[in-house]
Short mmCIF file of C-alpha atoms in Angstrom, two decimals:
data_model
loop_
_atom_site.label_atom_id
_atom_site.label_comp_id
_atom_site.label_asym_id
_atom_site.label_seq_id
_atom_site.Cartn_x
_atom_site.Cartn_y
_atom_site.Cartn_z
CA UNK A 361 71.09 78.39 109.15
CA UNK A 362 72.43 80.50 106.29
CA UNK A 363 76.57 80.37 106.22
CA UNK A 364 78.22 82.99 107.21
CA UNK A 365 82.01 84.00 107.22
CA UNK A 366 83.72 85.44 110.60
CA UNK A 367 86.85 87.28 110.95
CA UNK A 368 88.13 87.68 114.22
CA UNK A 369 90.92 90.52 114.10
CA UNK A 370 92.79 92.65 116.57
CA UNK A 371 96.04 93.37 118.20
CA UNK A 372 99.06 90.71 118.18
CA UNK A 373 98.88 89.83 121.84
CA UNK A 374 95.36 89.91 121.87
CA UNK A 375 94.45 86.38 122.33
CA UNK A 376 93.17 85.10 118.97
CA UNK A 377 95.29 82.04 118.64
CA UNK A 378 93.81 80.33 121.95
CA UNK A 379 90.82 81.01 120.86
CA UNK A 380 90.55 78.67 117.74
CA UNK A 381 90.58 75.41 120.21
CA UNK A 382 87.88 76.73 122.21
CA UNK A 383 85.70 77.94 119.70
CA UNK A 384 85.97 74.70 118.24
CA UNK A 385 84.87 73.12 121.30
CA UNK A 386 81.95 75.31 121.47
CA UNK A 387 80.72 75.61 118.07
CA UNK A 388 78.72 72.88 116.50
CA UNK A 389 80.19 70.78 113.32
CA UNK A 390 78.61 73.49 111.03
CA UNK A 391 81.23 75.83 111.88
CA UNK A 392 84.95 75.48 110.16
CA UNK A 393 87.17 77.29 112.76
CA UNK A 394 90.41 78.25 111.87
CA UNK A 395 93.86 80.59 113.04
CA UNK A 396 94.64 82.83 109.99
CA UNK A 397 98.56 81.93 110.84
CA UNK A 398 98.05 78.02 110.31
CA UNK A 399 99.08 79.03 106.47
CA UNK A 400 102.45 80.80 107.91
CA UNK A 401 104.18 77.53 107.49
CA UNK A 402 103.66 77.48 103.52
CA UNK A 403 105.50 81.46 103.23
CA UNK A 404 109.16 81.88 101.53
CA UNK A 405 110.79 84.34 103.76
CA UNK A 406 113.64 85.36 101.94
CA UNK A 407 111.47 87.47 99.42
CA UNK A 408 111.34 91.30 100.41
CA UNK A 409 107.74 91.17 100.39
CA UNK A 410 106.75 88.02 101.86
CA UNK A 411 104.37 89.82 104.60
CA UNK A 412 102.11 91.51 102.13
CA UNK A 413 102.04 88.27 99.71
CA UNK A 414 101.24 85.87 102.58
CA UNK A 415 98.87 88.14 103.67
CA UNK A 416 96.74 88.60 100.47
CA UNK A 417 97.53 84.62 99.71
CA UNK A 418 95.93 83.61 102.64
CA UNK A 419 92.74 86.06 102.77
CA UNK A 420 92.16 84.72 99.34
CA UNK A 421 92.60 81.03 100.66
CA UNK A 422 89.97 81.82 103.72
CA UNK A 423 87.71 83.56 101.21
CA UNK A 424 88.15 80.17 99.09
CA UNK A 425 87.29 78.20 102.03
CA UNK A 426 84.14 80.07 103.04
CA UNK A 427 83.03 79.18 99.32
CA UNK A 428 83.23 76.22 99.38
CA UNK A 429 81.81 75.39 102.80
CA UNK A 430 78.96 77.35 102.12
CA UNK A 431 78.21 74.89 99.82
CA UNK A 432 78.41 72.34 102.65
CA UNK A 433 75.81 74.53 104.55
CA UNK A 434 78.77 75.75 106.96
CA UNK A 435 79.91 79.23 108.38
CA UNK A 436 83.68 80.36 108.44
CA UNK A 437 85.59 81.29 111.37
CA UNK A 438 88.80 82.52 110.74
CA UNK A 439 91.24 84.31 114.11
CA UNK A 440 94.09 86.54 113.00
CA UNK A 441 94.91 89.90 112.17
CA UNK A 442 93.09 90.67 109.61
CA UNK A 443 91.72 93.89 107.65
CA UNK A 444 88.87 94.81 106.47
CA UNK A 445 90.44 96.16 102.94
CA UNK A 446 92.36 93.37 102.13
CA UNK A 447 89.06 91.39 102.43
CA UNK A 448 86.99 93.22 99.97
CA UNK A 449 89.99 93.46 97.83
CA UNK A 450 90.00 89.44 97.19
CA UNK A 451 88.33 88.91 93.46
CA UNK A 452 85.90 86.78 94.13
CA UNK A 453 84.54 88.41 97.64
CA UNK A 454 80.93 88.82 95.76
CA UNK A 455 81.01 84.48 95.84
CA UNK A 456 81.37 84.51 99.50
CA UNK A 457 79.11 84.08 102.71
CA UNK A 458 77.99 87.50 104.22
CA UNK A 459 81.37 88.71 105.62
CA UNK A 460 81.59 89.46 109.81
CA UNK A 461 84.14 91.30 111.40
CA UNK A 462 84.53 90.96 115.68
CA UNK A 463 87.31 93.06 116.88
CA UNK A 464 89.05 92.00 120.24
CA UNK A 465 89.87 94.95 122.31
CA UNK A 466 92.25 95.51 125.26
CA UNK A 467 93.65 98.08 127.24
CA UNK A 468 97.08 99.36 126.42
CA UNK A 469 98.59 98.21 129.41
CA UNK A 470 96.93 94.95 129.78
CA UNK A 471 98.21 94.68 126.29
CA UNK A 472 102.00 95.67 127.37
CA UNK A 473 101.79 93.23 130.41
CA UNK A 474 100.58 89.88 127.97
CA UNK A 475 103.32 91.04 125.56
CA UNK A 476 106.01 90.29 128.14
CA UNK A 477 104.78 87.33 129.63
CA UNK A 478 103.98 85.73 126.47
CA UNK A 479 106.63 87.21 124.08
CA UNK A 480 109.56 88.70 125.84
CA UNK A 481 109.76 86.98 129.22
CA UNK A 482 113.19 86.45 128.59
CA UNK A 483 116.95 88.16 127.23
CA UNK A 484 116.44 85.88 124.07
CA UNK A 485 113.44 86.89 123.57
CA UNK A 486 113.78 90.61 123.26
CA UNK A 487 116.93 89.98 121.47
CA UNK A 488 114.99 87.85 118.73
CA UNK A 489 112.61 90.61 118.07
CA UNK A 490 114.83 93.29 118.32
CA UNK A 491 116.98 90.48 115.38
CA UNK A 492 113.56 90.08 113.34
CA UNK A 493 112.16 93.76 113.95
CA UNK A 494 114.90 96.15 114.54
CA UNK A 495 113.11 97.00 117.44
CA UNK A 496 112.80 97.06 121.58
CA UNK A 497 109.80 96.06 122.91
CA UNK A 498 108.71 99.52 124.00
CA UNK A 499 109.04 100.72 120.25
CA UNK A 500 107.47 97.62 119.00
CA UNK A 501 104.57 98.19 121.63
CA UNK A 502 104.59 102.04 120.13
CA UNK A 503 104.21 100.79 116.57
CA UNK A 504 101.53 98.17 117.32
CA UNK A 505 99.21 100.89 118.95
CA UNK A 506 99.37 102.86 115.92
CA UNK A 507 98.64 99.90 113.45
CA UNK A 508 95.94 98.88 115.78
CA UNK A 509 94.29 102.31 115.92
CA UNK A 510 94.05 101.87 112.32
CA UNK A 511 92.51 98.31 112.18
CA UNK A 512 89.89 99.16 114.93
CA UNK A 513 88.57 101.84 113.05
CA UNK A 514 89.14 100.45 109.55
CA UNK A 515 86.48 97.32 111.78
CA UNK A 516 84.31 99.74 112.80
CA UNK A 517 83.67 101.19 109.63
CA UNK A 518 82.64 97.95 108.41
CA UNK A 519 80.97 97.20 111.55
CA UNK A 520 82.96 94.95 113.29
CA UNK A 521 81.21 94.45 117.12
CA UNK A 522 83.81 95.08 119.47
CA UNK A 523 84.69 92.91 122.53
CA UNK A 524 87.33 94.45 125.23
CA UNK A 525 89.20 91.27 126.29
CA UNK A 526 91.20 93.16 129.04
CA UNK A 527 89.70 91.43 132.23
CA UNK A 528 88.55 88.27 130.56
CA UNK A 529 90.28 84.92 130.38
CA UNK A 530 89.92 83.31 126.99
CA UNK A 531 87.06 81.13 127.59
CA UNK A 532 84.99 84.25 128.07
CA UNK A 533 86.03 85.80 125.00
CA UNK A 534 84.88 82.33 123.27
CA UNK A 535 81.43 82.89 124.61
CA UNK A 536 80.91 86.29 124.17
CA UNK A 537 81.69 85.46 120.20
CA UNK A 538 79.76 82.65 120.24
CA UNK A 539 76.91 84.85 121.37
CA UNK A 540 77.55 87.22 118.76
CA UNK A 541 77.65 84.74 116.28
CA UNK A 542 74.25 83.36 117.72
CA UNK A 543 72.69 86.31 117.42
CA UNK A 544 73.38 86.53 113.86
CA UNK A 545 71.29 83.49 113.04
#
């Protein structure tokens, strides 16, 4: 099997996170499956641009990785919002494994309702985001269809396959990447 790396990208809310524990449940030990926001831990907030440099630190890192496990004969799964640009930005791209993008779809308001169960099921909640943000929900909701407009076609472009998670539970979503993955081989 020749190593590949995966990125699994779409809209906060989506259901990427989940998703690392079951793929690694379902993928065999030549897979190194991973949430793009375990490396959140290691960012210094109080610069003004800690987004953008955690962002580019830890595509390089992931790039790094799938180096160096292709050396171990292993593929690269990594779940989190990421984009396509910032991928073929990273200096040493050319060293890694052929580069997959899978974009996880849903429906606006399926998207709206997981948002407030998940996120903002509570005053504190919404007060913490509109504290971090400067935003409601509904303007934060507004924002993120924008940004995600732009990453789905920035995917396509680099043709990401497309899965619409809106009427699946996570476990589905698992296999239907898993398939797509096995198809690859």
């Amino acid at each position: 099997m020749k190593s590949r790396l995966y990125f699994i990208t779409g809209s906060s809310g989506v259901g990427k996170t989940p998703l690392v524990t079951i793929l690694k449940s379902l993928l065999p030990d030549s897979f190194s499956v991973h949430d793009l926001d375990e490396k959140l831990k290691e960012v210094d907030r109080t610069k003004p641009n800690w987004l953008y440099d955690w962002r580019n630190y830890t595509t390089r890192y992931f790039i790094d990785l799938a180096i160096e496990n292709t050396k171990q004969n292993k593929s690269t799964v990594v779940c989190g919002i990421i984009w396509p640009h910032e991928v073929k930005s990273v200096p040493n791209i050319e060293l890694a494994p052929p580069v997959n993008f899978i974009f996880l779809d849903v429906e606006q308001e399926e998207l709206k309702k997981r948002f407030f169960a998940r996120r903002w099921s509570n005053e504190s909640k919404i007060a913490d985001l509109k504290k971090d943000t400067g935003m409601t929900p509904d303007e934060y909701i507004q924002k993120n269809i924008i940004e995600v407009d732009k990453l789905k076609k920035e995917c396509i472009e680099n043709g990401a396959k497309i899965i619409n998670t809106t009427h699946l539970s996570s476990e589905n979503v698992a296999s239907k990447i898993k398939e797509l993955i096995y198809a690859q081989i």
